[in-house]
PDB file of C-alpha atoms in Angstrom:
ATOM      1  CA  UNK A  18     121.664  89.754 109.580  1.00 81.00           C
ATOM      2  CA  UNK A  19     119.814  89.106 106.351  1.00 93.00           C
ATOM      3  CA  UNK A  20     118.075  85.833 105.476  1.00 97.00           C
ATOM      4  CA  UNK A  21     117.717  85.042 101.771  1.00 98.00           C
ATOM      5  CA  UNK A  22     115.901  82.235  99.995  1.00 98.00           C
ATOM      6  CA  UNK A  23     114.958  81.440  96.386  1.00 98.00           C
ATOM      7  CA  UNK A  24     111.473  80.154  95.526  1.00 98.00           C
ATOM      8  CA  UNK A  25     109.954  78.587  92.412  1.00 98.00           C
ATOM      9  CA  UNK A  26     107.216  80.442  90.515  1.00 97.00           C
ATOM     10  CA  UNK A  27     104.494  78.257  91.974  1.00 97.00           C
ATOM     11  CA  UNK A  28     101.352  79.121  93.946  1.00 96.00           C
ATOM     12  CA  UNK A  29     102.569  76.834  96.748  1.00 97.00           C
ATOM     13  CA  UNK A  30     105.548  79.160  97.203  1.00 98.00           C
ATOM     14  CA  UNK A  31     103.310  81.840  98.721  1.00 97.00           C
ATOM     15  CA  UNK A  32     102.764  79.729 101.855  1.00 97.00           C
ATOM     16  CA  UNK A  33     106.474  78.925 101.998  1.00 98.00           C
ATOM     17  CA  UNK A  34     107.326  82.631 101.732  1.00 98.00           C
ATOM     18  CA  UNK A  35     104.985  83.460 104.642  1.00 97.00           C
ATOM     19  CA  UNK A  36     106.669  80.812 106.790  1.00 97.00           C
ATOM     20  CA  UNK A  37     110.144  81.944 105.771  1.00 98.00           C
ATOM     21  CA  UNK A  38     109.407  85.596 106.584  1.00 97.00           C
ATOM     22  CA  UNK A  39     107.795  84.919 109.966  1.00 96.00           C
ATOM     23  CA  UNK A  40     110.683  82.669 111.009  1.00 96.00           C
ATOM     24  CA  UNK A  41     113.400  85.035 109.749  1.00 96.00           C
ATOM     25  CA  UNK A  42     111.732  88.109 111.279  1.00 95.00           C
ATOM     26  CA  UNK A  43     110.748  86.236 114.455  1.00 94.00           C
ATOM     27  CA  UNK A  44     107.157  87.416 114.299  1.00 94.00           C
ATOM     28  CA  UNK A  45     103.784  85.684 114.551  1.00 92.00           C
ATOM     29  CA  UNK A  46     102.177  84.217 111.438  1.00 90.00           C
ATOM     30  CA  UNK A  47      99.447  86.867 111.733  1.00 92.00           C
ATOM     31  CA  UNK A  48     101.983  89.724 111.592  1.00 95.00           C
ATOM     32  CA  UNK A  49     101.540  92.201 108.701  1.00 96.00           C
ATOM     33  CA  UNK A  50     105.016  91.307 107.404  1.00 96.00           C
ATOM     34  CA  UNK A  51     103.688  87.867 106.451  1.00 96.00           C
ATOM     35  CA  UNK A  52     100.809  89.395 104.489  1.00 96.00           C
ATOM     36  CA  UNK A  53     103.071  91.909 102.748  1.00 97.00           C
ATOM     37  CA  UNK A  54     105.500  89.137 101.789  1.00 97.00           C
ATOM     38  CA  UNK A  55     102.604  87.056 100.432  1.00 96.00           C
ATOM     39  CA  UNK A  56     101.413  89.903  98.238  1.00 95.00           C
ATOM     40  CA  UNK A  57     104.896  90.617  96.883  1.00 96.00           C
ATOM     41  CA  UNK A  58     105.526  86.918  96.222  1.00 97.00           C
ATOM     42  CA  UNK A  59     102.178  86.556  94.449  1.00 94.00           C
ATOM     43  CA  UNK A  60     103.065  89.472  92.177  1.00 93.00           C
ATOM     44  CA  UNK A  61     106.432  87.875  91.355  1.00 95.00           C
ATOM     45  CA  UNK A  62     104.735  84.576  90.491  1.00 95.00           C
ATOM     46  CA  UNK A  63     102.071  86.199  88.316  1.00 91.00           C
ATOM     47  CA  UNK A  64     104.190  88.786  86.502  1.00 90.00           C
ATOM     48  CA  UNK A  65     107.701  87.318  86.282  1.00 93.00           C
ATOM     49  CA  UNK A  66     106.593  83.695  85.932  1.00 94.00           C
ATOM     50  CA  UNK A  67     110.104  82.669  86.980  1.00 96.00           C
ATOM     51  CA  UNK A  68     111.877  81.791  90.227  1.00 98.00           C
ATOM     52  CA  UNK A  69     112.247  84.718  92.618  1.00 98.00           C
ATOM     53  CA  UNK A  70     114.294  85.588  95.686  1.00 98.00           C
ATOM     54  CA  UNK A  71     113.028  86.816  99.050  1.00 98.00           C
ATOM     55  CA  UNK A  72     115.238  88.485 101.621  1.00 98.00           C
ATOM     56  CA  UNK A  73     114.297  89.460 105.155  1.00 98.00           C
ATOM     57  CA  UNK A  74     116.154  91.674 107.560  1.00 97.00           C
ATOM     58  CA  UNK A  75     115.284  93.147 110.953  1.00 95.00           C
ATOM     59  CA  UNK A  76     116.515  96.736 111.097  1.00 92.00           C
ATOM     60  CA  UNK A  77     115.701  99.518 113.584  1.00 90.00           C
ATOM     61  CA  UNK A  78     112.296  98.165 114.640  1.00 93.00           C
ATOM     62  CA  UNK A  79     111.328  97.242 111.068  1.00 96.00           C
ATOM     63  CA  UNK A  80     111.072  94.062 109.068  1.00 97.00           C
ATOM     64  CA  UNK A  81     112.637  94.809 105.673  1.00 98.00           C
ATOM     65  CA  UNK A  82     111.269  92.453 102.995  1.00 98.00           C
ATOM     66  CA  UNK A  83     112.655  92.352  99.460  1.00 98.00           C
ATOM     67  CA  UNK A  84     111.314  90.259  96.591  1.00 98.00           C
ATOM     68  CA  UNK A  85     113.507  90.147  93.482  1.00 98.00           C
ATOM     69  CA  UNK A  86     112.387  88.782  90.120  1.00 97.00           C
ATOM     70  CA  UNK A  87     113.273  89.070  86.431  1.00 96.00           C
ATOM     71  CA  UNK A  88     110.261  91.154  85.372  1.00 93.00           C
ATOM     72  CA  UNK A  89     111.104  94.701  84.304  1.00 92.00           C
ATOM     73  CA  UNK A  90     107.557  96.037  84.696  1.00 89.00           C
ATOM     74  CA  UNK A  91     107.111  98.452  87.585  1.00 86.00           C
ATOM     75  CA  UNK A  92     104.369  97.473  90.026  1.00 84.00           C
ATOM     76  CA  UNK A  93     101.526  99.937  90.442  1.00 79.00           C
ATOM     77  CA  UNK A  94      98.765  99.920  93.045  1.00 76.00           C
ATOM     78  CA  UNK A  95      95.435  99.327  91.296  1.00 68.00           C
ATOM     79  CA  UNK A  96      92.000 100.667  91.940  1.00 56.00           C
ATOM     80  CA  UNK A  97      89.935  97.525  91.440  1.00 51.00           C
ATOM     81  CA  UNK A  98      90.084  93.766  91.132  1.00 58.00           C
ATOM     82  CA  UNK A  99      89.326  94.169  87.429  1.00 53.00           C
ATOM     83  CA  UNK A 100      92.552  96.094  86.825  1.00 54.00           C
ATOM     84  CA  UNK A 101      94.708  94.301  89.413  1.00 60.00           C
ATOM     85  CA  UNK A 102      97.074  95.891  91.883  1.00 64.00           C
ATOM     86  CA  UNK A 103      94.913  95.541  95.003  1.00 76.00           C
ATOM     87  CA  UNK A 104      97.683  93.542  96.655  1.00 84.00           C
ATOM     88  CA  UNK A 105      99.945  96.565  96.362  1.00 89.00           C
ATOM     89  CA  UNK A 106      97.324  98.642  98.166  1.00 89.00           C
ATOM     90  CA  UNK A 107      97.706  96.180 101.053  1.00 90.00           C
ATOM     91  CA  UNK A 108     101.486  96.565 100.871  1.00 94.00           C
ATOM     92  CA  UNK A 109     101.066 100.361 100.957  1.00 92.00           C
ATOM     93  CA  UNK A 110      98.753 100.274 103.976  1.00 93.00           C
ATOM     94  CA  UNK A 111     100.754  97.747 106.016  1.00 94.00           C
ATOM     95  CA  UNK A 112     104.206  99.191 105.327  1.00 96.00           C
ATOM     96  CA  UNK A 113     105.923 102.226 106.716  1.00 96.00           C
ATOM     97  CA  UNK A 114     107.440 102.658 103.265  1.00 96.00           C
ATOM     98  CA  UNK A 115     107.914 100.594 100.119  1.00 96.00           C
ATOM     99  CA  UNK A 116     109.374 100.925  96.666  1.00 96.00           C
ATOM    100  CA  UNK A 117     110.989  99.352  93.638  1.00 96.00           C
ATOM    101  CA  UNK A 118     114.517  99.367  92.315  1.00 97.00           C
ATOM    102  CA  UNK A 119     115.760  97.994  89.009  1.00 97.00           C
ATOM    103  CA  UNK A 120     119.040  96.452  87.905  1.00 95.00           C
ATOM    104  CA  UNK A 121     120.271  94.531  84.878  1.00 94.00           C
ATOM    105  CA  UNK A 122     118.671  91.303  86.161  1.00 93.00           C
ATOM    106  CA  UNK A 123     115.158  92.619  86.861  1.00 96.00           C
ATOM    107  CA  UNK A 124     113.593  94.393  89.789  1.00 97.00           C
ATOM    108  CA  UNK A 125     113.338  94.264  93.542  1.00 98.00           C
ATOM    109  CA  UNK A 126     110.168  95.351  95.300  1.00 97.00           C
ATOM    110  CA  UNK A 127     110.839  96.125  98.945  1.00 98.00           C
ATOM    111  CA  UNK A 128     108.735  97.044 101.949  1.00 98.00           C
ATOM    112  CA  UNK A 129     109.573  98.092 105.505  1.00 98.00           C
ATOM    113  CA  UNK A 130     106.955  96.895 107.976  1.00 97.00           C
ATOM    114  CA  UNK A 131     106.984  97.947 111.651  1.00 95.00           C
ATOM    115  CA  UNK A 132     108.185  94.954 113.682  1.00 89.00           C
ATOM    116  CA  UNK A 133     105.884  95.654 116.613  1.00 76.00           C
ATOM    117  CA  UNK A 134     102.495  94.030 116.424  1.00 53.00           C
ATOM    118  CA  UNK A 135     100.045  95.697 114.084  1.00 45.00           C
ATOM    119  CA  UNK A 136      97.975  98.510 115.633  1.00 43.00           C
ATOM    120  CA  UNK A 137     100.368  98.709 118.572  1.00 42.00           C
ATOM    121  CA  UNK A 138      99.648  95.347 120.138  1.00 37.00           C
TER     122      UNK A 138
END
């Protein structure tokens, strides 16, 4: 089952996204899925500057998170705070896999995070 919710392009949405993801995935607020969702939501707010959609699904021991927005720019992990993209480094490290797909309405950045507690807890 997939849970989907739309959020406004507001900094306060990041907290709401974390809550939504932890409730939909049935994980603790400290779970890496919450952090990954926060980073993807922050990118949507900063780059698309428009409402965005978050979907969450539990599949085969993973939490699949998708954040869709209207921005057509591909996200790229950065090397420093000066150039941005550090949040995507976090997404890379916390996710089993992640990626981007485009359609005629924008893009979806997705990440698959192991559902078990981080570091095997």
